Amino acid sequence: MAIERTLSIIKPDAVKKNVIGQIYSRFENARLKIIAARMVCLSCADAEKFYLLHKDQPFFRDLVKFMASDPVMVQVLEGERAVSKNRELMGATDPKKAEKGTIRADFAVSIDCNAIHGSDSLKTAAVEIAFFFPQIDVYSQSVVASGNI
Ligand code: ADP
Ligand code: MG
């Protein structure tokens, strides 16, 4: 099976709750490798750019404000079926509808403070990884092998 890479963001609510380590354990237990990570304070302009796809949604302004409200932890996950596996670990967008044992069911309180972001397709993953880690070659492991991240 193909090895994929996907972008994950632990959102401000989960960073504040001090559960970065617990969420990282879930990635590791699911055989997803954290191959790059950085803690970032997003500006509103950064958050707007990242979520541009949602700019016409009624929740867009609140989403941008929330993402820029406190630090977020951003990581690239690598492994078999990384994109869909990460989405399974995350659970549904609305934590109230998320399956028991998923990150959102366990750590999130509401649809607007829902603990975690994950790319929804390989194509989106490539764009989102480049947004935060422009130096990583999304499709090649040679960068990782050389330690040049
Ligand atoms: P996901 O994060 O599961 O991929 P979307 O891409 O649809 O979900 O939405 C991006 C983010 O926008 C969600 O994670 C959530 O924080 C916020 N959001 C989505 N739908 C709503 C909504 N109906 N009300 C408030 N916030 C929302
Ligand atoms: Mg999405």
CSV table of C-alpha atoms and ligand atoms in Angstrom, one decimal:
chain,number,residue,atom,x,y,z
A,1,MET,CA,0.0,0.0,0.0
A,2,ALA,CA,1.2,3.5,-0.8
A,3,ILE,CA,2.8,5.5,1.9
A,4,GLU,CA,1.1,8.9,2.2
A,5,ARG,CA,1.6,12.1,4.1
A,6,THR,CA,-1.0,14.3,5.6
A,7,LEU,CA,-1.2,17.5,7.6
A,8,SER,CA,-2.6,17.6,11.1
A,9,ILE,CA,-3.1,20.6,13.4
A,10,ILE,CA,-3.9,20.3,17.1
A,11,LYS,CA,-6.2,23.3,17.5
A,12,PRO,CA,-5.9,25.9,20.3
A,13,ASP,CA,-8.5,24.2,22.6
A,14,ALA,CA,-6.6,20.9,22.7
A,15,VAL,CA,-3.2,22.7,23.1
A,16,LYS,CA,-4.7,24.6,26.0
A,17,LYS,CA,-6.0,21.3,27.5
A,18,ASN,CA,-2.5,20.0,27.5
A,19,VAL,CA,-3.3,16.9,25.5
A,20,ILE,CA,-0.7,17.1,22.7
A,21,GLY,CA,1.1,14.0,24.0
A,22,GLN,CA,-2.1,12.0,24.3
A,23,ILE,CA,-3.0,12.9,20.7
A,24,TYR,CA,0.5,12.1,19.5
A,25,SER,CA,0.2,8.6,21.1
A,26,ARG,CA,-2.9,8.0,19.1
A,27,PHE,CA,-1.0,8.7,15.9
A,28,GLU,CA,1.9,6.5,16.9
A,29,ASN,CA,-0.4,3.6,18.0
A,30,ALA,CA,-2.0,3.8,14.6
A,31,ARG,CA,1.4,3.6,13.0
A,32,LEU,CA,1.5,7.1,11.8
A,33,LYS,CA,4.9,8.7,12.0
A,34,ILE,CA,5.3,12.3,13.0
A,35,ILE,CA,8.0,13.4,10.5
A,36,ALA,CA,7.8,17.1,11.0
A,37,ALA,CA,6.3,19.3,13.7
A,38,ARG,CA,6.2,22.9,14.9
A,39,MET,CA,4.2,25.0,17.3
A,40,VAL,CA,2.8,28.1,15.7
A,41,CYS,CA,0.9,31.2,16.6
A,42,LEU,CA,-1.2,31.9,13.5
A,43,SER,CA,-2.1,35.4,12.6
A,44,CYS,CA,-5.6,36.0,11.4
A,45,ALA,CA,-4.2,36.5,7.9
A,46,ASP,CA,-2.5,33.0,8.1
A,47,ALA,CA,-5.7,31.4,9.3
A,48,GLU,CA,-7.7,33.1,6.6
A,49,LYS,CA,-5.3,31.9,4.0
A,50,PHE,CA,-5.3,28.3,5.4
A,51,TYR,CA,-9.1,28.1,5.5
A,52,LEU,CA,-9.8,30.1,2.3
A,53,LEU,CA,-12.0,27.3,1.0
A,54,HIS,CA,-14.5,28.1,3.7
A,55,LYS,CA,-14.5,31.9,3.2
A,56,ASP,CA,-18.2,32.0,2.2
A,57,GLN,CA,-19.3,29.9,5.2
A,58,PRO,CA,-21.2,31.7,8.0
A,59,PHE,CA,-18.7,30.3,10.5
A,60,PHE,CA,-15.6,31.5,8.7
A,61,ARG,CA,-14.9,34.6,10.8
A,62,ASP,CA,-15.3,32.7,14.1
A,63,LEU,CA,-13.1,29.9,12.7
A,64,VAL,CA,-10.3,32.3,11.8
A,65,LYS,CA,-10.5,34.1,15.2
A,66,PHE,CA,-10.4,30.8,17.0
A,67,MET,CA,-7.4,29.4,15.1
A,68,ALA,CA,-5.5,32.6,15.8
A,69,SER,CA,-6.5,32.8,19.4
A,70,ASP,CA,-3.7,30.7,20.9
A,71,PRO,CA,-0.8,28.5,19.7
A,72,VAL,CA,-1.5,25.4,17.5
A,73,MET,CA,0.7,22.3,17.1
A,74,VAL,CA,1.2,21.5,13.4
A,75,GLN,CA,2.6,18.1,12.2
A,76,VAL,CA,3.1,16.1,9.1
A,77,LEU,CA,2.0,12.4,9.5
A,78,GLU,CA,3.4,9.7,7.3
A,79,GLY,CA,2.2,6.1,6.9
A,80,GLU,CA,0.0,3.7,5.0
A,81,ARG,CA,-3.3,5.4,4.1
A,82,ALA,CA,-2.2,8.4,6.2
A,83,VAL,CA,-5.0,10.7,5.0
A,84,SER,CA,-8.0,8.5,5.7
A,85,LYS,CA,-6.4,6.9,8.7
A,86,ASN,CA,-5.9,10.3,10.3
A,87,ARG,CA,-9.5,11.3,9.5
A,88,GLU,CA,-10.7,8.1,11.2
A,89,LEU,CA,-8.7,8.9,14.3
A,90,MET,CA,-10.1,12.4,14.4
A,91,GLY,CA,-13.8,11.5,14.2
A,92,ALA,CA,-16.7,13.6,12.8
A,93,THR,CA,-16.4,17.4,12.6
A,94,ASP,CA,-19.1,17.7,15.2
A,95,PRO,CA,-17.7,16.0,18.4
A,96,LYS,CA,-21.3,15.2,19.4
A,97,LYS,CA,-21.5,13.0,16.3
A,98,ALA,CA,-18.0,11.6,16.6
A,99,GLU,CA,-17.6,8.0,17.3
A,100,LYS,CA,-16.5,7.0,20.8
A,101,GLY,CA,-12.7,6.7,21.1
A,102,THR,CA,-12.0,9.3,18.4
A,103,ILE,CA,-9.9,12.4,19.2
A,104,ARG,CA,-12.9,14.7,18.7
A,105,ALA,CA,-15.2,12.6,20.9
A,106,ASP,CA,-12.6,12.5,23.6
A,107,PHE,CA,-11.1,15.9,23.6
A,108,ALA,CA,-13.5,18.4,21.9
A,109,VAL,CA,-16.5,20.2,23.2
A,110,SER,CA,-18.2,21.7,20.2
A,111,ILE,CA,-18.1,21.9,16.4
A,112,ASP,CA,-16.3,25.2,16.5
A,113,CYS,CA,-13.8,24.1,19.1
A,114,ASN,CA,-13.1,20.6,17.8
A,115,ALA,CA,-9.6,19.9,18.8
A,116,ILE,CA,-8.0,18.9,15.6
A,117,HIS,CA,-7.6,19.5,11.8
A,118,GLY,CA,-6.7,16.9,9.2
A,119,SER,CA,-6.3,17.1,5.5
A,120,ASP,CA,-9.3,15.6,3.7
A,121,SER,CA,-7.6,14.3,0.5
A,122,LEU,CA,-4.1,13.6,-0.9
A,123,LYS,CA,-4.4,16.8,-3.0
A,124,THR,CA,-5.4,18.9,0.0
A,125,ALA,CA,-2.6,17.3,2.0
A,126,ALA,CA,0.0,18.4,-0.5
A,127,VAL,CA,-1.2,22.0,-0.4
A,128,GLU,CA,-1.5,22.1,3.4
A,129,ILE,CA,1.9,20.5,4.0
A,130,ALA,CA,3.5,23.1,1.6
A,131,PHE,CA,1.7,25.9,3.6
A,132,PHE,CA,3.4,25.0,6.8
A,133,PHE,CA,6.5,23.1,5.7
A,134,PRO,CA,7.5,24.5,2.3
A,135,GLN,CA,10.9,22.7,2.5
A,136,ILE,CA,9.4,19.2,2.5
A,137,ASP,CA,9.0,17.3,-0.7
A,138,VAL,CA,5.5,16.0,-0.1
A,139,TYR,CA,5.9,12.9,-2.3
A,140,SER,CA,9.4,11.9,-1.6
A,141,GLN,CA,11.0,10.3,1.4
A,142,SER,CA,14.5,11.3,0.4
A,143,VAL,CA,14.2,14.6,2.3
A,144,VAL,CA,13.4,12.6,5.5
A,145,ALA,CA,16.2,10.1,4.9
A,146,SER,CA,18.7,12.9,4.5
A,147,GLY,CA,17.5,14.5,7.8
A,148,ASN,CA,17.0,17.7,5.9
A,149,ILE,CA,13.7,18.8,7.2
B,1,ADP,P1,-13.2,19.1,9.1
B,1,ADP,O1,-12.3,19.9,10.1
B,1,ADP,O2,-13.8,17.9,9.8
B,1,ADP,O3,-12.5,18.8,7.8
B,1,ADP,P2,-14.6,21.2,7.6
B,1,ADP,O4,-13.5,21.2,6.7
B,1,ADP,O5,-16.0,21.0,7.0
B,1,ADP,O6,-14.5,20.1,8.8
B,1,ADP,O7,-14.6,22.5,8.4
B,1,ADP,C1,-13.5,23.2,8.9
B,1,ADP,C2,-13.6,23.6,10.3
B,1,ADP,O8,-14.6,24.6,10.3
B,1,ADP,C3,-14.2,22.5,11.3
B,1,ADP,O9,-13.2,21.7,11.8
B,1,ADP,C4,-14.8,23.4,12.3
B,1,ADP,O10,-13.8,23.9,13.2
B,1,ADP,C5,-15.4,24.5,11.5
B,1,ADP,N1,-16.8,24.3,11.2
B,1,ADP,C6,-17.3,23.4,10.2
B,1,ADP,N2,-18.6,23.4,10.2
B,1,ADP,C7,-19.0,24.3,11.2
B,1,ADP,C8,-20.3,24.7,11.7
B,1,ADP,N3,-21.4,24.3,11.1
B,1,ADP,N4,-20.3,25.6,12.7
B,1,ADP,C9,-19.1,26.1,13.2
B,1,ADP,N5,-17.9,25.7,12.8
B,1,ADP,C10,-17.8,24.8,11.8
B,2,MG,MG,-11.8,20.0,6.3
